[in-house]
Tab-separated table of C-alpha atoms and ligand atoms in Angstrom:
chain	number	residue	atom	x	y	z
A	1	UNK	CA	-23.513	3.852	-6.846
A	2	UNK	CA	-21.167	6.307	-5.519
A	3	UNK	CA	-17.528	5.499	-3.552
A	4	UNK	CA	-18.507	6.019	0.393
A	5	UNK	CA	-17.952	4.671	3.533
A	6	UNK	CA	-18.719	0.954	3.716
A	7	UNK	CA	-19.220	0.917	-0.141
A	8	UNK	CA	-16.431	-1.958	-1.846
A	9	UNK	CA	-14.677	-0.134	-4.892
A	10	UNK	CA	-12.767	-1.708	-7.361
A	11	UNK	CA	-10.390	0.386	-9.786
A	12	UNK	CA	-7.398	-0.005	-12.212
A	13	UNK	CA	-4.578	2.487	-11.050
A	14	UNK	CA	-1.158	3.896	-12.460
A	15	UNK	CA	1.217	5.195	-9.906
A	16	UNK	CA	3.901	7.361	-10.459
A	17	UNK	CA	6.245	9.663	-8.132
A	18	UNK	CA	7.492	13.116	-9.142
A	19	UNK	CA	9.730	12.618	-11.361
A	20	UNK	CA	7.286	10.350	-13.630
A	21	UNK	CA	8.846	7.044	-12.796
A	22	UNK	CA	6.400	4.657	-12.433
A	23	UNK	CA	6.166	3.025	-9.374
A	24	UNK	CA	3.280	0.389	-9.841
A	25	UNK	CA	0.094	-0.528	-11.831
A	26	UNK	CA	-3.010	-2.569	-11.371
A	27	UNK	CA	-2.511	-3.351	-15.480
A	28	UNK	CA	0.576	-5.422	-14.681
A	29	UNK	CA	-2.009	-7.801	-12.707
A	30	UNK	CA	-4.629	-9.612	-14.325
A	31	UNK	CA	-7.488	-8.101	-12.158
A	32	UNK	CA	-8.175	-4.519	-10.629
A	33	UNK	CA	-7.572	-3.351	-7.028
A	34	UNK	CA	-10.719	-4.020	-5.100
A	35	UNK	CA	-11.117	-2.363	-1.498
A	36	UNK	CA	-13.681	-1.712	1.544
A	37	UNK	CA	-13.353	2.001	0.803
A	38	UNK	CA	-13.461	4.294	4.602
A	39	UNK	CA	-11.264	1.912	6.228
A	40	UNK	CA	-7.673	3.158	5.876
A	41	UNK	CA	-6.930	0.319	3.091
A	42	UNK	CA	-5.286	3.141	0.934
A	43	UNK	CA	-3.899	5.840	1.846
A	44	UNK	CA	-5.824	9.370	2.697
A	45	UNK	CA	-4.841	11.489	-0.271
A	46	UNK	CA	-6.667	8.713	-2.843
A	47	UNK	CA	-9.104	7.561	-0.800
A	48	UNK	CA	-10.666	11.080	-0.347
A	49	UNK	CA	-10.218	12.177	-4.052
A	50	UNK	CA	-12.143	8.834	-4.931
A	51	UNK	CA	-14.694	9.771	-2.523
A	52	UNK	CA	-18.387	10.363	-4.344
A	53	UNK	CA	-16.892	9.014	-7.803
A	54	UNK	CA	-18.969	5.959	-9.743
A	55	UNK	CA	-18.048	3.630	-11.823
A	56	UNK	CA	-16.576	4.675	-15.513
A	57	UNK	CA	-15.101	7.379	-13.701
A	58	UNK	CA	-11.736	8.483	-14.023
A	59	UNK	CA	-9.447	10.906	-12.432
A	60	UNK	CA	-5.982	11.681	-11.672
A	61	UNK	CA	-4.784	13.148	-8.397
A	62	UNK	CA	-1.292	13.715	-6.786
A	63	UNK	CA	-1.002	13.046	-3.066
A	64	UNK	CA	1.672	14.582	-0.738
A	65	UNK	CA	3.600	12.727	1.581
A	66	UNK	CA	1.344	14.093	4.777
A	67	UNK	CA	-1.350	12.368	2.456
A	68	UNK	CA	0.227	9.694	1.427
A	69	UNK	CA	2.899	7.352	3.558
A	70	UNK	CA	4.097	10.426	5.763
A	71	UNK	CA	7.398	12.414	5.667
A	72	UNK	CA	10.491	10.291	5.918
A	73	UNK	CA	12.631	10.219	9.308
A	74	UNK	CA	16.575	9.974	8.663
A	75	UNK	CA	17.175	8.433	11.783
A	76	UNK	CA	14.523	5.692	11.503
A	77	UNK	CA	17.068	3.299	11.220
A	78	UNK	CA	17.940	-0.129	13.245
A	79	UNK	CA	20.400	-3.284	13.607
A	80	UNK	CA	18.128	-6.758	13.224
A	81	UNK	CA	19.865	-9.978	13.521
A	82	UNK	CA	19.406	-11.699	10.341
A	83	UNK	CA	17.685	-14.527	11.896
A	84	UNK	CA	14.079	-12.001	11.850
A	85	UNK	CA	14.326	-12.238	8.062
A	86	UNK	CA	12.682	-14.940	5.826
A	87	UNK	CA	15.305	-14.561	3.004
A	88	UNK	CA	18.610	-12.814	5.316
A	89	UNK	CA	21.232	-15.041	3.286
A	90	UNK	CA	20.104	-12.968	0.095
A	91	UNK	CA	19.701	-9.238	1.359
A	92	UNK	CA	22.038	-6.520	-0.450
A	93	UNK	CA	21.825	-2.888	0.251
A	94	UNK	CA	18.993	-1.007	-1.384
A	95	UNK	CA	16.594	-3.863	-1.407
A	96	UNK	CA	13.612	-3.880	-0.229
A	97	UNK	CA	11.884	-6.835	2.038
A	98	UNK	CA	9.819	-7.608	4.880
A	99	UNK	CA	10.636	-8.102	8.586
A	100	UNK	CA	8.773	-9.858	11.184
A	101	UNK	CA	7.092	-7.897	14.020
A	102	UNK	CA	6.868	-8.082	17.079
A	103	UNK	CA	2.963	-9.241	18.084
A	104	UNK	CA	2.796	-10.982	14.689
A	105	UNK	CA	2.689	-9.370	11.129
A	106	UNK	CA	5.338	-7.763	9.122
A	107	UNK	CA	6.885	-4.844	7.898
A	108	UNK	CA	7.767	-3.324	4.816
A	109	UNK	CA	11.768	-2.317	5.355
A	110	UNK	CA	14.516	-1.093	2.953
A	111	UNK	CA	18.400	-3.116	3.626
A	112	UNK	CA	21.260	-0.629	4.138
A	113	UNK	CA	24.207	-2.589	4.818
A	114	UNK	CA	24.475	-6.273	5.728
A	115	UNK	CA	26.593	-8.226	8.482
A	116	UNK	CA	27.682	-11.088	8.854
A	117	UNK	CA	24.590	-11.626	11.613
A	118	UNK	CA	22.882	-8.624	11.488
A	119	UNK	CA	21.342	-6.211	8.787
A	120	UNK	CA	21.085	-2.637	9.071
A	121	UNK	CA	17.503	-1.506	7.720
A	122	UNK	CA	15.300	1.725	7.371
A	123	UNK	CA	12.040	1.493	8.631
A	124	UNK	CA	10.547	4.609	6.701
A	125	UNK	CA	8.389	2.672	4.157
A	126	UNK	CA	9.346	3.022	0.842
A	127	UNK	CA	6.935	5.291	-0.387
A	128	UNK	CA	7.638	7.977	2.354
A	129	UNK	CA	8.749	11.214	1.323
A	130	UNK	CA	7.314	10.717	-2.177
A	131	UNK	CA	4.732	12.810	-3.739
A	132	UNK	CA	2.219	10.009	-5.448
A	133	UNK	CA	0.378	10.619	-8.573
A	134	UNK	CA	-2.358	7.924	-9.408
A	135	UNK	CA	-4.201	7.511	-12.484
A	136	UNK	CA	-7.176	6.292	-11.585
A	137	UNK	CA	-9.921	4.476	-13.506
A	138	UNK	CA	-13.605	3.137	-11.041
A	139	UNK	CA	-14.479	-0.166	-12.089
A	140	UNK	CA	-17.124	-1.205	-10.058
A	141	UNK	CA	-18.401	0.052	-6.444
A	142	UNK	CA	-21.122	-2.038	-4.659
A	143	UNK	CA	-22.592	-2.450	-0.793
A	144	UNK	CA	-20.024	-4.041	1.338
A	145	UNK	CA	-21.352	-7.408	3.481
A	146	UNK	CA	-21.785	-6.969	7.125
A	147	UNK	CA	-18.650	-9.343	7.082
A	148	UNK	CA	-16.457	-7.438	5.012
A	149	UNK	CA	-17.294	-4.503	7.559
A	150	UNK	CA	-16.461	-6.692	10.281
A	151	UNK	CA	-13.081	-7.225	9.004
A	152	UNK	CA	-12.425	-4.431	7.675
A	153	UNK	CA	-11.460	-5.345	4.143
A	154	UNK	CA	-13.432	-6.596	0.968
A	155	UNK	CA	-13.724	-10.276	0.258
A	156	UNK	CA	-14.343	-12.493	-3.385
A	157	UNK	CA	-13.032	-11.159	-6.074
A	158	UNK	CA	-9.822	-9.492	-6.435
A	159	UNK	CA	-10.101	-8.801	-3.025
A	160	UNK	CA	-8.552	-11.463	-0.324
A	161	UNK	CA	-9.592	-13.384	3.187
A	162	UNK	CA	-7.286	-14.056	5.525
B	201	LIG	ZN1	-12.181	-11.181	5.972
């Protein structure tokens, strides 16, 4: 069965940027990455190299920002008070954690400088601007549910509900 729209896949990745560091891997978890592939759960560039490939397949592919988590904006910067942050008391420049939102959910942001009630952060996620190059190894690919569609994300194993 081939990777398509609607189609759960499940695959072991490395990630690197451009310089070779890597940035994550599915083999520091104890189970694969398993998503409802066609709907936006990765990002462009790997979902449409993965596109048509089976299981046992590999392939490597290196996405541009554009492909990837976009270009990122200098000025995409702003002042929180600390009291939006789960873990404010123990933010130093350059780290990265998550802010709450506006409408519910949260947001990936990087800390620039820290006040004594506010924190400076930049909003550009933290894998903006990089070029991304994924090692990629298909695992398993099978018929999504009509529920998984629904939601818009796989379900059981190594996948998650919510
Ligand atoms: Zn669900």
């Amino acid at each position: 069965m081939k990777a398509e729209k609607d189609k759960v896949v499940t695959f072991h990745y490395h990630l690197t940027d451009e310089t070779g560091t890597k940035v994550d891997s599915s083999h520091d978890r104890a189970e694969p990455l398993t998503i409802l592939f066609g709907h936006g759960q990765i990002i462009p560039g790997l979902e449409q190299t993965m596109e048509g490939h089976e299981p046992g397949d590999k392939f490597d592919v290196s996405v541009p920002p554009e492909q990837g988590y976009g270009e990122r904006r200098e000025d995409f910067t702003q002042r929180v008070p600390k009291k939006y942050f789960r873990d404010a008391d123990h933010l130093k420049p350059g780290d990265a954690t998550v802010l709450s939102v506006q409408g519910g959910g949260y947001r990936q942001v990087v800390v620039l400088k820290v006040g004594s009630s506010v924190v400076d952060v930049d909003l550009n996620h933290p894998m903006a601007g990089k070029t991304l190059k994924f090692d990629v190894e298909i695992t398993d690919v099978r018929d999504a549910t009509p529920e998984e569609i629904e939601h818009g994300h796989a379900h059981g194993e190594g996948g998650h509900h919510h």
